[in-house]
Short mmCIF file of N, CA and C in Angstrom, two decimals:
data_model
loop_
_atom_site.label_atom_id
_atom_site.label_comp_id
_atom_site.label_asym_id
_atom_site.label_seq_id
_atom_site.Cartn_x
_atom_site.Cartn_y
_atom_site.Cartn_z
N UNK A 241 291.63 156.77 27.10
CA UNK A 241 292.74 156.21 26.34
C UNK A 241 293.80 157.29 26.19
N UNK A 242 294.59 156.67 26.48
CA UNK A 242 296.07 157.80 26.67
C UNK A 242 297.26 157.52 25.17
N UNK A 243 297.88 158.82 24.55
CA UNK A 243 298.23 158.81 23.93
C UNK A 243 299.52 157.20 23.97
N UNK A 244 300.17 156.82 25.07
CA UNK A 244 300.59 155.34 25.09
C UNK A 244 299.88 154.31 24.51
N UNK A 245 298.22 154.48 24.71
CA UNK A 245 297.70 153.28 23.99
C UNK A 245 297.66 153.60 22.88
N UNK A 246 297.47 154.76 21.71
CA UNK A 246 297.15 154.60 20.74
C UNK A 246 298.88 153.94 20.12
N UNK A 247 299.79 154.44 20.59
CA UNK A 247 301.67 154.31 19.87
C UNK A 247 301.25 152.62 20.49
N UNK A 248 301.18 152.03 21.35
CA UNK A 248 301.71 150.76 21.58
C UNK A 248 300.15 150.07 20.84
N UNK A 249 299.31 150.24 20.33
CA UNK A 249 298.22 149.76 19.57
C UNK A 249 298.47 149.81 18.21
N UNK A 250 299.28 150.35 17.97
CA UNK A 250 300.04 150.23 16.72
C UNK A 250 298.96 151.32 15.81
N UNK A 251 298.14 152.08 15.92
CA UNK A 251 297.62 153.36 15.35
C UNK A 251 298.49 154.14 14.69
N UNK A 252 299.66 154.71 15.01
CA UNK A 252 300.82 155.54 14.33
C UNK A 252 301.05 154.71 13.28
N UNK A 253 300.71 155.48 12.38
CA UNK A 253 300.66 155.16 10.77
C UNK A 253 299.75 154.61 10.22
N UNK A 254 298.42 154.23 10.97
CA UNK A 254 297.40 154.04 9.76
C UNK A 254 296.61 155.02 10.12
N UNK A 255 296.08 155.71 8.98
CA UNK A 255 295.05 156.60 8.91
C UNK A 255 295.46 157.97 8.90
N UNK A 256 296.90 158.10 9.44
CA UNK A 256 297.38 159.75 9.47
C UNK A 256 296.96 160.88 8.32
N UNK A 257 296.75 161.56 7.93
CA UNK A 257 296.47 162.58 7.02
C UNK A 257 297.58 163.77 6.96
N UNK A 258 297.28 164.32 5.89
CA UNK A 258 298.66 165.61 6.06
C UNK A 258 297.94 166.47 6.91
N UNK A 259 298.69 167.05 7.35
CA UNK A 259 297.85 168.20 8.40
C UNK A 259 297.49 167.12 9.79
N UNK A 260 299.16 168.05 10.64
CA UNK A 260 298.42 167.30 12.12
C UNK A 260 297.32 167.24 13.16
N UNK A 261 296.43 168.22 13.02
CA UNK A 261 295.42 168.49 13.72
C UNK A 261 294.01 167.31 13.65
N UNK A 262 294.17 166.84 11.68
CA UNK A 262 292.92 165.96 11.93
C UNK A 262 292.86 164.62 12.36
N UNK A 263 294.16 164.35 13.14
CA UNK A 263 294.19 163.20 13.93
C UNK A 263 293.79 163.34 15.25
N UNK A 264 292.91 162.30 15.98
CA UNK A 264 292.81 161.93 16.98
C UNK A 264 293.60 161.92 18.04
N UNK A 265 294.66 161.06 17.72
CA UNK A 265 296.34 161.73 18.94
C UNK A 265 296.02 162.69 19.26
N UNK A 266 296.42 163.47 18.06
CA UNK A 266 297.00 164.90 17.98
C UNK A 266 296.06 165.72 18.82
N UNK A 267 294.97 165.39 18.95
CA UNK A 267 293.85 166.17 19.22
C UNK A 267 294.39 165.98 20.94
N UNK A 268 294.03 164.83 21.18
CA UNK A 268 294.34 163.87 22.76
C UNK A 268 295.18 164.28 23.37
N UNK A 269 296.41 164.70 22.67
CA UNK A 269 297.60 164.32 23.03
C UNK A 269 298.08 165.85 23.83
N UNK A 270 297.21 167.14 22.76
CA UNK A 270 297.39 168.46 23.00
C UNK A 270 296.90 168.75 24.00
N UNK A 271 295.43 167.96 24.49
CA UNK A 271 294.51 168.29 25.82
C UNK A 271 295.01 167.71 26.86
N UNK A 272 296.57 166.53 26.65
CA UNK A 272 296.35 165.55 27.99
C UNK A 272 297.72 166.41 28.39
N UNK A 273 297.83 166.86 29.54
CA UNK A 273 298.92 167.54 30.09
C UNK A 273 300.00 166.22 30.89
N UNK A 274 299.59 165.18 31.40
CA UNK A 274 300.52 164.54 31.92
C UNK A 274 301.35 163.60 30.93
N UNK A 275 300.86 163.86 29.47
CA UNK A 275 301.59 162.85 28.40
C UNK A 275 302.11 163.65 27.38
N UNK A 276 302.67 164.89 27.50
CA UNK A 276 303.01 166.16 26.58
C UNK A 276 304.07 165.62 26.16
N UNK A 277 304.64 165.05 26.96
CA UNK A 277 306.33 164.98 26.22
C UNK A 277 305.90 163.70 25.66
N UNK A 278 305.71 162.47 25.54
CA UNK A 278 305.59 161.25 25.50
C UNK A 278 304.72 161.45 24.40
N UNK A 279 303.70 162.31 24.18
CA UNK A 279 303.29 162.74 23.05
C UNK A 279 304.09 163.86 21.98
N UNK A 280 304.84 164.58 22.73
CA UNK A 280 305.67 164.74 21.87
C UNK A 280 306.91 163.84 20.93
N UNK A 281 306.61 163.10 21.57
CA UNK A 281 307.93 161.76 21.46
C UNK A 281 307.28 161.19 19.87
N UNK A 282 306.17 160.78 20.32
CA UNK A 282 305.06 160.31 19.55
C UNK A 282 305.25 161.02 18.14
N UNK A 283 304.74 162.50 17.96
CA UNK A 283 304.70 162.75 17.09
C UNK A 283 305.99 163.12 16.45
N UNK A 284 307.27 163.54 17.11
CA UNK A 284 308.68 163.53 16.39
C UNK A 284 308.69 162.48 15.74
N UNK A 285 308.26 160.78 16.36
CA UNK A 285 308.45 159.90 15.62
C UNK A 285 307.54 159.61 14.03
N UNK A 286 306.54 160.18 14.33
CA UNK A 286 305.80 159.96 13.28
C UNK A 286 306.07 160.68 11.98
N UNK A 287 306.78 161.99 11.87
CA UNK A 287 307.90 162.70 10.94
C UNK A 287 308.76 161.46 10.23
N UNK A 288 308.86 160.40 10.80
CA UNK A 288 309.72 159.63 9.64
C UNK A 288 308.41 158.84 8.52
N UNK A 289 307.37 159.22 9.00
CA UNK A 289 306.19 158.59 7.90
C UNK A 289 306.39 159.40 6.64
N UNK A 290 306.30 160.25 6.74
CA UNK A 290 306.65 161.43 5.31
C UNK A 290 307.63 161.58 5.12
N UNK A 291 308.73 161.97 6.24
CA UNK A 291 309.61 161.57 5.62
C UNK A 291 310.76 160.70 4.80
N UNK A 292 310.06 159.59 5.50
CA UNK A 292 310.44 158.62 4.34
C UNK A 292 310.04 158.37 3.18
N UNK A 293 309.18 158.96 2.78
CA UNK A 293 308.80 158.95 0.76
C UNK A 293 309.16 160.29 0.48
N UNK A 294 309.72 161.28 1.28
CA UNK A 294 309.97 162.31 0.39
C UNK A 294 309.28 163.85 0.98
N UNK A 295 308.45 163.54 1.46
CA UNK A 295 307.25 164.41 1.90
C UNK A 295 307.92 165.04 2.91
N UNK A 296 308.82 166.30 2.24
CA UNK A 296 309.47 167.24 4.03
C UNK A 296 308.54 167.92 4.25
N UNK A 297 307.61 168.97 3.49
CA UNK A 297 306.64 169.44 4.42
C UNK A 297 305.94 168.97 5.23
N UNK A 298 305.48 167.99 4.92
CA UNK A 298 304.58 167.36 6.11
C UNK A 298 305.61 166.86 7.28
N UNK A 299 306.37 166.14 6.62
CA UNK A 299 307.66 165.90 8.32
C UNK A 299 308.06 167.09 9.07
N UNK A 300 308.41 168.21 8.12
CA UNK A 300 308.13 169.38 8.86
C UNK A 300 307.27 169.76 10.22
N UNK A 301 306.01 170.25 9.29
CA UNK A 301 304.96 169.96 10.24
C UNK A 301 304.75 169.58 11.49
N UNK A 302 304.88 167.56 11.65
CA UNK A 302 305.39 166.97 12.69
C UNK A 302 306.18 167.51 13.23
N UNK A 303 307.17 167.87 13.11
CA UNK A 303 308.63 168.17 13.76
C UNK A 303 308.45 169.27 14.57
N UNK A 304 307.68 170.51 13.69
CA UNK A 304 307.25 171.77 14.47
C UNK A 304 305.96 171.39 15.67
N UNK A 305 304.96 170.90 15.41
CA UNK A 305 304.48 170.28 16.27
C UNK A 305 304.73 169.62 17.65
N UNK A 306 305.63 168.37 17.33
CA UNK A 306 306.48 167.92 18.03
C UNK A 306 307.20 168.64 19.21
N UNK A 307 307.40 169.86 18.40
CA UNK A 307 308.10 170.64 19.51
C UNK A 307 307.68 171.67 20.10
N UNK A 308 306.88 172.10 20.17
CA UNK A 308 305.92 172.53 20.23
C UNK A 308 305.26 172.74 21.36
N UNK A 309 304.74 171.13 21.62
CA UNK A 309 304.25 170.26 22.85
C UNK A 309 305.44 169.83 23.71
N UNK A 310 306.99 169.61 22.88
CA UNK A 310 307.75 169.53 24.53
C UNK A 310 308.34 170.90 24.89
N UNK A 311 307.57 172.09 24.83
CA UNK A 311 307.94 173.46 25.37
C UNK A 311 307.24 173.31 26.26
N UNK A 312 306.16 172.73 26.67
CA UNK A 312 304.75 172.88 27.50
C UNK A 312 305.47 171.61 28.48
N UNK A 313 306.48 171.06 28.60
CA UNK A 313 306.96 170.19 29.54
C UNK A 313 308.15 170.52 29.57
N UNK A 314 308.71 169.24 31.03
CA UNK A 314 310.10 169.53 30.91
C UNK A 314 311.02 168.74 29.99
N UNK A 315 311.18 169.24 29.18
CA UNK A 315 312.20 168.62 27.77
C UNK A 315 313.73 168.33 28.02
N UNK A 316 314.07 167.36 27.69
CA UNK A 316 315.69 167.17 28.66
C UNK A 316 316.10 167.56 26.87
N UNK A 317 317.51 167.76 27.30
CA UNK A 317 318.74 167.58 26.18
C UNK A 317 318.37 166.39 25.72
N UNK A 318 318.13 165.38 25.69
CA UNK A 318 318.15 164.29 25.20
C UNK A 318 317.02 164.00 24.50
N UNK A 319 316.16 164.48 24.79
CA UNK A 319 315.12 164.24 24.07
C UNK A 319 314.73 165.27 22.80
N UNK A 320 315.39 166.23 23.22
CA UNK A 320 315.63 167.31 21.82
C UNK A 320 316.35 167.30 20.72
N UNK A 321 317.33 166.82 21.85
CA UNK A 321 318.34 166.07 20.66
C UNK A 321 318.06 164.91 19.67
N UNK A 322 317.04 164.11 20.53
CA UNK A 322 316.53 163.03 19.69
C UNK A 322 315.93 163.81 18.70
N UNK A 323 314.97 164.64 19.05
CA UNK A 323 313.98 165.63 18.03
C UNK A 323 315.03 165.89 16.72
N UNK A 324 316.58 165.87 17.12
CA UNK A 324 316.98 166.63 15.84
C UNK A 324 317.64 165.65 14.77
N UNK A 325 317.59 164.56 15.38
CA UNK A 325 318.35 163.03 15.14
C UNK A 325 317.22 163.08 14.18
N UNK A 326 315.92 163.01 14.77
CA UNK A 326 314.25 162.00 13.77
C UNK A 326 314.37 163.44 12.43
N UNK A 327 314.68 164.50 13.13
CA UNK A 327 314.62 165.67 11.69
C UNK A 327 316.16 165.50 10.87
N UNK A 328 317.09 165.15 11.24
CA UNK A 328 317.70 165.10 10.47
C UNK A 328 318.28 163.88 9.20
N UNK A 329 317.24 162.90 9.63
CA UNK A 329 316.96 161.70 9.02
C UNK A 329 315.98 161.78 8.09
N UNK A 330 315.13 162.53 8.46
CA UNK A 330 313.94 163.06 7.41
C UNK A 330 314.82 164.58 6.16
N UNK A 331 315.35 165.19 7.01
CA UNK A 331 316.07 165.90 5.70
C UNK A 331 317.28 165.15 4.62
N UNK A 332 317.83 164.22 5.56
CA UNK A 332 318.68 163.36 4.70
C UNK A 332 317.86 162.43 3.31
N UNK A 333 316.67 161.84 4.05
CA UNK A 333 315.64 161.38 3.07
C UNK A 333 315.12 162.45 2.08
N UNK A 334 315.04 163.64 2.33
CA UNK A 334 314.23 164.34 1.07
C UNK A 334 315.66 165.24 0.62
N UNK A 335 317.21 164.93 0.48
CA UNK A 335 317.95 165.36 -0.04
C UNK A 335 318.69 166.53 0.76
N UNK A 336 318.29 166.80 1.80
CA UNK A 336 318.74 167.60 2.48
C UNK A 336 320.01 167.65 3.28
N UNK A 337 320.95 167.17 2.47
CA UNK A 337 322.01 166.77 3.85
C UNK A 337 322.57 167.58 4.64
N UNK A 338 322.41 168.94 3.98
CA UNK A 338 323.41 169.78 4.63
C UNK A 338 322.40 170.41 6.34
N UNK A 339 321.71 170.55 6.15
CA UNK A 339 320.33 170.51 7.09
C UNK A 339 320.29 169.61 7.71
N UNK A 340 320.90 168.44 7.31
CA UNK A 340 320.81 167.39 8.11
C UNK A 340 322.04 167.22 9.49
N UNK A 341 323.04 167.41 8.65
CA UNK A 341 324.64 167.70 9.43
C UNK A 341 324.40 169.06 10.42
N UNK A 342 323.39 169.72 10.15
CA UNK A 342 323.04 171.21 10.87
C UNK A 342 322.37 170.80 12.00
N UNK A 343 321.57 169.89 11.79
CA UNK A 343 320.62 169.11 13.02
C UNK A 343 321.54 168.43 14.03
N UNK A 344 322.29 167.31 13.30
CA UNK A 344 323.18 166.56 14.46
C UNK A 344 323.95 167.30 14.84
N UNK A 345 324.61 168.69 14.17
CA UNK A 345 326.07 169.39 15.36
C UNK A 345 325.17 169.83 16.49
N UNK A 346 323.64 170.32 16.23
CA UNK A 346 323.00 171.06 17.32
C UNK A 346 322.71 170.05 18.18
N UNK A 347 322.44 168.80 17.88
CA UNK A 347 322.14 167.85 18.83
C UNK A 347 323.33 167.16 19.57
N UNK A 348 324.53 167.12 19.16
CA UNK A 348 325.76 167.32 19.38
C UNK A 348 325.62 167.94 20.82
N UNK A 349 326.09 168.97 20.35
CA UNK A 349 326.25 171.13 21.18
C UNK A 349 325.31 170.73 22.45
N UNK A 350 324.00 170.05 22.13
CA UNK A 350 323.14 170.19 23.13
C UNK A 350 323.67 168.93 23.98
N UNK A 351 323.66 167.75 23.76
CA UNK A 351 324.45 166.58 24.80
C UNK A 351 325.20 167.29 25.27
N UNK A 352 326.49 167.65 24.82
CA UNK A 352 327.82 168.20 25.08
C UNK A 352 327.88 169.16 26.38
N UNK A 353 326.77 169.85 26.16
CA UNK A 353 326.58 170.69 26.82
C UNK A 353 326.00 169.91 28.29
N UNK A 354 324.76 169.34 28.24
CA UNK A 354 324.63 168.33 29.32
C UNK A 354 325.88 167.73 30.17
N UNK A 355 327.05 167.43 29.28
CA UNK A 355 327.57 166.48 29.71
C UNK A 355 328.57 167.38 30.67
N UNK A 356 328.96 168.62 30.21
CA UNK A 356 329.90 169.08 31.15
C UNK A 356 328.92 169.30 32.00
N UNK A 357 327.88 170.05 32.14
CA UNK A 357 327.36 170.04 33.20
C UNK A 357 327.42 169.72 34.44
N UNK A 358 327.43 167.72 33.99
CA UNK A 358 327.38 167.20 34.48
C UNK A 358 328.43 166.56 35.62
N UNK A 359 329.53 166.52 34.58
CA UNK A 359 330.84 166.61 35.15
C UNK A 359 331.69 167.78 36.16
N UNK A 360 331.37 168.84 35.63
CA UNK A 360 331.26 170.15 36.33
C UNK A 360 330.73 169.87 37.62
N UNK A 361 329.36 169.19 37.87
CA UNK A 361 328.76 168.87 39.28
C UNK A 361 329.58 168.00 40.09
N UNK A 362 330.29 167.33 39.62
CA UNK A 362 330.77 166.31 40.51
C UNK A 362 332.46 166.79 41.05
N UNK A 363 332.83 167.52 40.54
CA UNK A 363 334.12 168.12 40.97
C UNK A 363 334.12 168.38 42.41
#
């Protein structure tokens, strides 16, 4: 069972505990090398569980985690950027806004950056 079945089985969010390690995913997800990012995906998303009542350490946690596992793959701009979108929604929830506006300019900076790139190539 691949970290896809447990997210589309609807598992993400029942049973989680603080502390990411004593989940099952988490465990799965660290040993399976062809689902690192997709498990990273996974657990950025699961940072809005705590962080939506309040709980930034533990969204923390996730978040560091999260990223963690997409160093060990290839991580696009976009998906980091998402990383800073799911954290800066979780700092907005536990009062954090200014941390929060710190997240989206970097996720900003990082598209932005893609994008000339991109444009740059085609000249």
């Amino acid at each position: 069972m691949n970290a896809a079945h447990h997210y589309q089985g609807g598992e993400i969010g029942r049973g989680l505990q603080p502390g990411l390690t004593g989940h099952p995913l988490h465990r799965e997800v660290a040993g399976s090398p062809q689902d690192q990012l997709l498990g990273a995906a996974i657990l950025a998303h699961t940072a809005f569980i705590p962080g939506w009542t309040g709980d930034r350490q533990d969204a923390v946690e996730r978040m560091t985690a999260a990223r963690t596992y997409a160093r060990h793959g290839p991580a696009s701009a976009a998906l980091l950027a998402r990383f800073d979108a799911v954290e800066a929604v979780d700092e907005t929830r536990c009062g954090h806004s200014q941390t929060a506006l710190t997240l989206l300019r970097h996720a900003e900076d990082a598209l932005g950056s893609v994008r000339r790139i991109m444009v740059g190539a085609r000249v």
